[in-house]
């Protein structure tokens, strides 16, 4: 068990690539923290600095209030699980898990006990004699987790541990890792570029872009209140719809104007736009697919909150159906009721739940 405090961490690699800039974050004891962002945004670099595998260019790293910048990786009591498992092919499952403990000269009886315990938690008991090549991808990943568990570290770092698994296994392992966290009651820092993993596994999410933190919050808060277009577009599937609109005032009401249609902005939101000086300016209106509709109550009650478009494509996702509709030259994704049957190419109306609309600066 441990808390971590990252204070203004930066990393510049030789050749002057600054991979992480001024990264500040407190990670609470027993927290399941997710670092998410596109490939190359600096996630692995942050993990490697925490693990002690990469030198910190500037800033301070504390584990339980102890400054550890100059503490060697092996003395940090942190275990890291890698994307490619990094198992020893010539060793059995048992010996792969025991390897790190043997190196540390842990007594044999204790090694046996720890390996048995990890094997039980991860359902590997029947596979202890096998070699990695005799295992499936999911089993190999469990061995990699087992190797971390047997050390009973203060902190688990996981770098995209599921990205080599197929979709079904990934979904299963997501739940297993979340359970593992509950079981072990240890601090987890989990890196992913997968928005589903980010939204479902952790207690808090850190969204990164180009080495910089964009937002830190609970999955739900980030989903409901993204601070910029990058965060709004990155989390959620499908990502948020964006439409460029002109903010105007008419008879004391604020409208978002798009081509020849105008959507009324609720009073509080309109007032805020006015205060921010957006009147007469172009902004980006963001709205999620589930806050748009193709039929039903909202459309009947608020015809003024609808735009006309043409249905381009229907995507059936089992429990959900999405319409891809072209509105004023832009494609938007609408979650529609599964009963709604519309032919591709037809004109449709798309209702906007204006209380769920976000407005963003164009640059964000
Ligand atoms: P992520 O894990 O989010 O994909 P990384 O932390 O691996 O991102 O990389 C962040 C940036 O640092 C990238 O531009 C990458 O090319 C660069 N980088 C990573 N490792 C090194 C290295 N050892 N030397 C030089 N540049 C590196
Ligand atoms: Mg990486």
Coordinates of C-alpha atoms and ligand atoms in Angstrom, one line a residue:
X1 CA 0.0 0.0 0.0
X2 CA 1.3 3.4 -0.9
X3 CA 0.4 6.9 -2.1
X4 CA 2.3 8.6 -4.9
X5 CA 3.0 12.3 -5.4
X6 CA 4.2 13.4 -8.8
X7 CA 5.3 17.0 -8.5
X8 CA 6.0 18.9 -11.8
X9 CA 7.6 15.9 -13.4
X10 CA 9.2 16.5 -16.8
X11 CA 11.1 14.2 -19.1
X12 CA 13.2 15.2 -22.0
X13 CA 14.9 12.4 -23.9
X14 CA 18.3 12.8 -25.5
X15 CA 17.6 14.5 -28.9
X16 CA 15.4 17.0 -27.1
X17 CA 12.0 15.2 -27.3
X18 CA 10.1 16.4 -24.3
X19 CA 7.8 13.5 -23.7
X20 CA 6.2 14.7 -20.4
X21 CA 5.8 18.3 -19.3
X22 CA 5.1 19.6 -15.8
X23 CA 3.1 16.6 -14.8
X24 CA 1.6 17.0 -11.3
X25 CA -0.7 14.4 -9.6
X26 CA -1.4 12.9 -6.2
X27 CA -2.4 9.3 -6.3
X28 CA -4.1 8.1 -3.2
X29 CA -3.3 4.8 -1.4
X30 CA -5.4 2.0 -2.9
X31 CA -6.6 4.1 -5.8
X32 CA -7.1 2.7 -9.3
X33 CA -5.8 5.5 -11.4
X34 CA -6.0 5.4 -15.2
X35 CA -3.6 7.3 -17.5
X36 CA -5.2 7.6 -21.0
X37 CA -4.3 9.3 -24.2
X38 CA -3.3 8.6 -27.8
X39 CA -0.1 6.8 -28.7
X40 CA 3.0 8.9 -28.1
X41 CA 1.4 11.3 -25.5
X42 CA 3.8 10.2 -22.8
X43 CA 2.0 7.6 -20.8
X44 CA 4.7 5.0 -20.8
X45 CA 7.3 7.6 -19.9
X46 CA 5.3 8.6 -16.8
X47 CA 5.0 5.0 -15.7
X48 CA 8.7 4.4 -16.3
X49 CA 9.6 7.4 -14.2
X50 CA 7.5 6.1 -11.4
X51 CA 9.1 2.7 -11.7
X52 CA 12.6 4.1 -11.7
X53 CA 13.3 2.8 -15.2
X54 CA 13.7 6.3 -16.6
X55 CA 15.5 9.2 -15.1
X56 CA 13.4 12.2 -14.2
X57 CA 14.6 15.3 -16.0
X58 CA 13.0 17.7 -13.6
X59 CA 10.4 17.6 -10.8
X60 CA 10.0 15.4 -7.8
X61 CA 8.5 11.9 -7.2
X62 CA 7.4 10.9 -3.7
X63 CA 6.3 7.4 -2.6
X64 CA 4.6 7.7 0.8
X65 CA 6.1 11.2 1.4
X66 CA 9.6 9.9 0.7
X67 CA 11.5 11.6 -2.2
X68 CA 12.6 8.7 -4.5
X69 CA 14.1 10.5 -7.5
X70 CA 17.5 8.9 -6.7
X71 CA 16.2 5.6 -5.4
X72 CA 17.0 2.6 -7.7
X73 CA 14.1 0.7 -9.4
X74 CA 14.7 -2.4 -7.3
X75 CA 14.4 -0.5 -4.1
X76 CA 11.1 1.2 -4.9
X77 CA 8.8 -1.8 -4.1
X78 CA 6.9 -1.2 -7.3
X79 CA 5.9 -3.9 -9.9
X80 CA 5.3 -3.2 -13.5
X81 CA 3.3 -5.3 -15.9
X82 CA 4.1 -4.8 -19.6
X83 CA 2.1 -5.0 -22.8
X84 CA 4.1 -7.9 -24.2
X85 CA 4.1 -9.9 -21.0
X86 CA 8.0 -10.4 -21.1
X87 CA 7.8 -14.0 -19.9
X88 CA 10.9 -16.3 -20.0
X89 CA 10.1 -18.9 -22.7
X90 CA 12.3 -21.6 -21.2
X91 CA 10.8 -21.4 -17.7
X92 CA 7.6 -22.9 -16.4
X93 CA 4.7 -20.8 -15.3
X94 CA 5.7 -21.5 -11.7
X95 CA 9.3 -20.5 -12.3
X96 CA 8.4 -17.4 -14.2
X97 CA 6.4 -16.3 -11.2
X98 CA 9.1 -17.3 -8.8
X99 CA 12.0 -15.8 -10.7
X100 CA 12.0 -12.3 -9.2
X101 CA 11.7 -13.7 -5.7
X102 CA 14.6 -16.1 -6.2
X103 CA 16.7 -13.2 -7.4
X104 CA 15.9 -11.5 -4.1
X105 CA 16.9 -14.6 -2.2
X106 CA 13.5 -15.0 -0.6
X107 CA 13.3 -18.3 1.4
X108 CA 12.0 -21.2 -0.7
X109 CA 9.0 -21.9 1.5
X110 CA 7.9 -18.3 1.2
X111 CA 8.3 -18.3 -2.6
X112 CA 6.2 -21.5 -2.8
X113 CA 3.5 -19.9 -0.7
X114 CA 3.4 -16.7 -2.6
X115 CA 3.3 -18.4 -6.0
X116 CA 0.5 -20.7 -4.8
X117 CA -1.5 -17.8 -3.6
X118 CA -1.1 -15.8 -6.8
X119 CA -1.9 -18.9 -8.8
X120 CA -5.1 -19.3 -6.8
X121 CA -6.1 -15.7 -7.3
X122 CA -5.5 -15.8 -11.1
X123 CA -6.8 -19.4 -11.7
X124 CA -3.4 -20.6 -12.8
X125 CA -3.2 -23.6 -10.4
X126 CA -3.5 -26.2 -13.1
X127 CA -1.0 -24.6 -15.4
X128 CA 2.0 -24.1 -13.1
X129 CA 4.1 -26.8 -14.9
X130 CA 3.4 -25.5 -18.4
X131 CA 5.8 -23.3 -20.5
X132 CA 4.6 -20.0 -21.9
X133 CA 4.2 -21.4 -25.4
X134 CA 1.7 -23.8 -24.1
X135 CA -0.6 -21.0 -22.9
X136 CA -3.2 -18.8 -24.6
X137 CA -2.8 -15.1 -24.7
X138 CA -5.0 -14.5 -21.8
X139 CA -3.2 -17.1 -19.7
X140 CA 0.1 -15.5 -20.5
X141 CA -1.2 -12.2 -19.4
X142 CA -2.3 -13.7 -16.1
X143 CA 1.2 -15.1 -15.6
X144 CA 2.6 -11.7 -16.1
X145 CA 0.2 -10.4 -13.5
X146 CA 1.1 -13.3 -11.2
X147 CA 4.7 -12.4 -11.5
X148 CA 3.9 -8.9 -10.2
X149 CA 1.5 -10.2 -7.5
X150 CA 4.0 -12.6 -5.9
X151 CA 6.3 -9.7 -5.0
X152 CA 3.5 -8.1 -2.9
X153 CA 4.5 -4.6 -4.1
X154 CA 3.3 -1.3 -2.7
X155 CA 2.2 -0.2 -6.2
X156 CA 1.2 -1.9 -9.4
X157 CA 2.0 -0.2 -12.7
X158 CA 0.4 -1.7 -15.8
X159 CA 1.3 -0.5 -19.3
X160 CA -1.5 -1.4 -21.8
X161 CA -1.6 -5.0 -20.4
X162 CA -4.6 -6.0 -22.5
X163 CA -3.7 -4.6 -25.9
X164 CA -2.4 -7.9 -27.3
X165 CA -5.6 -9.7 -26.5
X166 CA -8.7 -10.2 -28.7
X167 CA -11.8 -8.2 -27.9
X168 CA -13.7 -10.9 -26.0
X169 CA -10.7 -11.8 -23.8
X170 CA -10.0 -8.1 -23.3
X171 CA -13.5 -7.5 -21.9
X172 CA -13.0 -10.5 -19.6
X173 CA -9.6 -9.4 -18.3
X174 CA -10.9 -5.9 -17.7
X175 CA -13.2 -7.3 -15.1
X176 CA -10.5 -9.7 -13.7
X177 CA -8.1 -6.8 -13.2
X178 CA -10.7 -4.7 -11.5
X179 CA -11.5 -7.6 -9.2
X180 CA -7.8 -8.1 -8.6
X181 CA -7.5 -4.5 -7.4
X182 CA -10.4 -5.0 -5.0
X183 CA -8.8 -8.2 -3.7
X184 CA -5.3 -6.8 -3.2
X185 CA -6.3 -3.4 -2.0
X186 CA -3.1 -1.9 -3.5
X187 CA -2.5 1.2 -5.5
X188 CA -2.9 0.6 -9.3
X189 CA -1.7 2.9 -12.0
X190 CA -3.0 1.6 -15.3
X191 CA -2.1 3.0 -18.7
X192 CA -4.3 2.6 -21.8
X193 CA -5.2 4.2 -25.1
X194 CA -8.5 2.4 -25.0
X195 CA -11.4 4.6 -24.0
X196 CA -13.5 1.7 -22.8
X197 CA -10.9 0.5 -20.4
X198 CA -10.4 4.1 -19.2
X199 CA -14.2 4.6 -18.6
X200 CA -14.9 1.3 -16.9
X201 CA -11.9 0.2 -14.8
X202 CA -10.6 3.1 -12.7
X203 CA -11.8 5.4 -10.0
X204 CA -10.0 8.4 -11.6
X205 CA -8.8 9.2 -15.1
X206 CA -6.0 11.4 -16.2
X207 CA -6.4 12.4 -19.9
X208 CA -3.1 13.3 -21.6
X209 CA -2.2 14.8 -24.9
X210 CA 1.3 15.8 -26.1
X211 CA 2.9 15.2 -22.7
X212 CA 0.5 17.5 -20.9
X213 CA -2.4 16.7 -18.6
X214 CA -5.7 17.8 -20.1
X215 CA -8.1 16.8 -17.3
X216 CA -8.2 14.7 -14.1
X217 CA -11.5 13.5 -12.7
X218 CA -13.8 10.5 -12.2
X219 CA -14.9 8.7 -15.4
X220 CA -18.4 10.1 -15.1
X221 CA -17.3 13.7 -14.5
X222 CA -15.0 13.6 -17.4
X223 CA -17.7 12.2 -19.6
X224 CA -20.3 14.8 -18.5
X225 CA -18.0 17.8 -18.2
X226 CA -15.0 17.5 -20.6
X227 CA -12.9 20.6 -20.4
X228 CA -12.1 20.8 -24.1
X229 CA -12.8 19.2 -27.5
X230 CA -9.9 16.8 -27.3
X231 CA -11.2 15.2 -24.1
X232 CA -14.8 15.3 -25.3
X233 CA -13.8 13.5 -28.5
X234 CA -11.5 11.0 -27.0
X235 CA -13.8 9.5 -24.3
X236 CA -17.1 7.9 -25.2
X237 CA -18.0 5.6 -28.1
X238 CA -19.0 7.0 -30.4
X239 CA -17.0 10.2 -29.5
X240 CA -18.9 13.5 -29.2
X241 CA -20.4 15.2 -32.3
X242 CA -19.0 18.6 -33.1
X243 CA -20.7 21.3 -35.2
X244 CA -19.5 24.8 -35.8
X245 CA -22.3 27.3 -35.0
X246 CA -22.7 31.1 -34.7
X247 CA -23.9 32.4 -31.4
X248 CA -26.6 35.1 -31.9
X249 CA -29.2 36.9 -29.7
X250 CA -32.8 37.4 -30.8
X251 CA -35.5 38.9 -28.6
X252 CA -33.4 38.4 -25.5
X253 CA -32.8 34.7 -26.3
X254 CA -29.5 33.1 -27.3
X255 CA -29.4 30.8 -30.3
X256 CA -26.8 28.6 -31.9
X257 CA -27.1 29.2 -35.6
X258 CA -26.2 26.5 -38.1
X259 CA -26.8 27.2 -41.8
X260 CA -30.5 28.4 -42.0
X261 CA -31.6 26.7 -38.7
X262 CA -31.2 28.0 -35.2
X263 CA -31.2 26.1 -32.0
X264 CA -32.4 27.8 -28.8
X265 CA -29.7 27.7 -26.0
X266 CA -31.2 27.3 -22.5
X267 CA -31.1 30.5 -20.4
X268 CA -28.2 29.6 -18.1
X269 CA -26.0 28.4 -20.9
X270 CA -26.9 31.3 -23.1
X271 CA -26.0 33.8 -20.3
X272 CA -22.6 32.1 -19.8
X273 CA -21.8 32.3 -23.6
X274 CA -22.7 36.0 -23.5
X275 CA -20.5 36.7 -20.5
X276 CA -17.7 34.8 -22.2
X277 CA -18.0 37.2 -25.1
X278 CA -19.1 34.6 -27.7
X279 CA -22.1 36.7 -29.0
X280 CA -21.6 37.1 -32.7
X281 CA -18.8 34.6 -32.7
X282 CA -18.3 31.1 -34.1
X283 CA -18.0 28.3 -31.5
X284 CA -18.1 24.5 -31.6
X285 CA -21.3 22.9 -30.3
X286 CA -20.6 19.5 -28.9
X287 CA -23.3 16.9 -28.2
X288 CA -23.2 13.1 -27.6
X289 CA -25.1 10.6 -29.8
X290 CA -27.4 9.7 -26.9
X291 CA -28.5 13.3 -26.5
X292 CA -29.7 13.4 -30.1
X293 CA -32.8 11.6 -31.3
X294 CA -34.5 10.5 -34.5
X295 CA -38.0 10.2 -33.1
X296 CA -40.1 10.4 -29.9
X297 CA -41.1 12.7 -27.2
X298 CA -38.4 15.3 -27.4
X299 CA -38.8 15.8 -31.1
X300 CA -42.6 16.1 -30.7
X301 CA -42.4 18.6 -27.8
X302 CA -39.5 20.6 -29.1
X303 CA -39.7 20.8 -32.9
X304 CA -37.6 24.0 -32.6
X305 CA -34.7 22.0 -31.3
X306 CA -34.4 19.8 -34.4
X307 CA -32.3 20.0 -37.6
X308 CA -32.9 18.4 -40.9
X309 CA -30.4 16.1 -42.5
X310 CA -30.0 13.0 -44.7
X311 CA -29.4 9.5 -43.3
X312 CA -26.1 8.2 -44.7
X313 CA -25.6 5.0 -42.8
X314 CA -27.1 2.8 -40.1
X315 CA -24.9 1.0 -37.6
X316 CA -26.5 -1.8 -35.6
X317 CA -24.6 -2.6 -32.4
X318 CA -26.8 -5.2 -30.9
X319 CA -28.3 -3.3 -28.0
X320 CA -28.0 0.0 -29.7
X321 CA -28.6 1.5 -33.1
X322 CA -26.8 4.6 -34.5
X323 CA -27.7 6.7 -37.4
X324 CA -25.0 8.7 -39.3
X325 CA -26.8 11.8 -40.5
X326 CA -25.4 14.5 -42.7
X327 CA -26.5 17.9 -41.4
X328 CA -25.3 21.1 -43.2
X329 CA -22.4 19.3 -44.7
X330 CA -21.3 17.7 -41.4
X331 CA -21.8 14.1 -40.3
X332 CA -23.4 13.5 -36.8
X333 CA -24.0 10.3 -35.0
X334 CA -27.4 9.8 -33.5
X335 CA -28.5 7.1 -31.1
X336 CA -31.9 6.1 -32.3
X337 CA -34.5 3.6 -30.9
X338 CA -33.9 0.1 -32.3
X339 CA -37.4 0.1 -33.7
X340 CA -36.8 3.1 -35.9
X341 CA -36.5 1.9 -39.5
X342 CA -35.4 4.5 -42.0
X343 CA -34.0 3.9 -45.5
X344 CA -30.5 5.2 -46.2
X345 CA -30.7 8.4 -48.3
X346 CA -34.0 9.6 -46.7
X347 CA -34.4 13.0 -45.1
X348 CA -34.7 12.8 -41.3
X349 CA -35.1 15.2 -38.4
X350 CA -32.6 15.1 -35.6
X351 CA -33.7 16.4 -32.2
X352 CA -31.2 18.0 -29.9
X353 CA -31.5 17.8 -26.2
X354 CA -30.2 21.4 -25.7
X355 CA -29.7 20.9 -21.9
X356 CA -26.9 18.4 -22.8
X357 CA -25.1 20.7 -25.2
X358 CA -21.4 21.7 -24.7
X359 CA -19.7 24.7 -26.2
X360 CA -16.0 24.8 -27.0
X361 CA -13.5 27.2 -28.3
X362 CA -12.5 26.2 -31.8
X363 CA -8.8 25.8 -30.9
X364 CA -9.3 23.6 -27.9
Ligands
LIG1 P1 2.9 6.6 -25.0 O1 3.2 5.5 -24.0 O2 1.8 7.5 -24.6 O3 2.6 6.0 -26.4 P2 5.7 7.3 -24.7 O4 5.9 7.7 -23.3 O5 6.2 6.0 -25.1 O6 4.2 7.6 -25.2 O7 6.5 8.4 -25.7 C1 6.3 9.8 -25.6 C2 7.2 10.5 -26.6 O8 8.5 10.3 -26.2 C3 7.1 10.0 -28.0 O9 7.2 11.1 -28.8 C4 8.2 9.0 -28.1 O10 8.6 8.9 -29.5 C5 9.3 9.6 -27.2 N1 10.2 8.6 -26.6 C6 9.8 7.6 -25.9 N2 10.9 6.9 -25.5 C7 11.9 7.5 -26.0 C8 13.4 7.3 -25.9 N3 13.9 6.3 -25.2 N4 14.2 8.1 -26.6 C9 13.7 9.2 -27.3 N5 12.3 9.5 -27.4 C10 11.5 8.6 -26.7
LIG2 MG1 3.2 3.4 -24.3

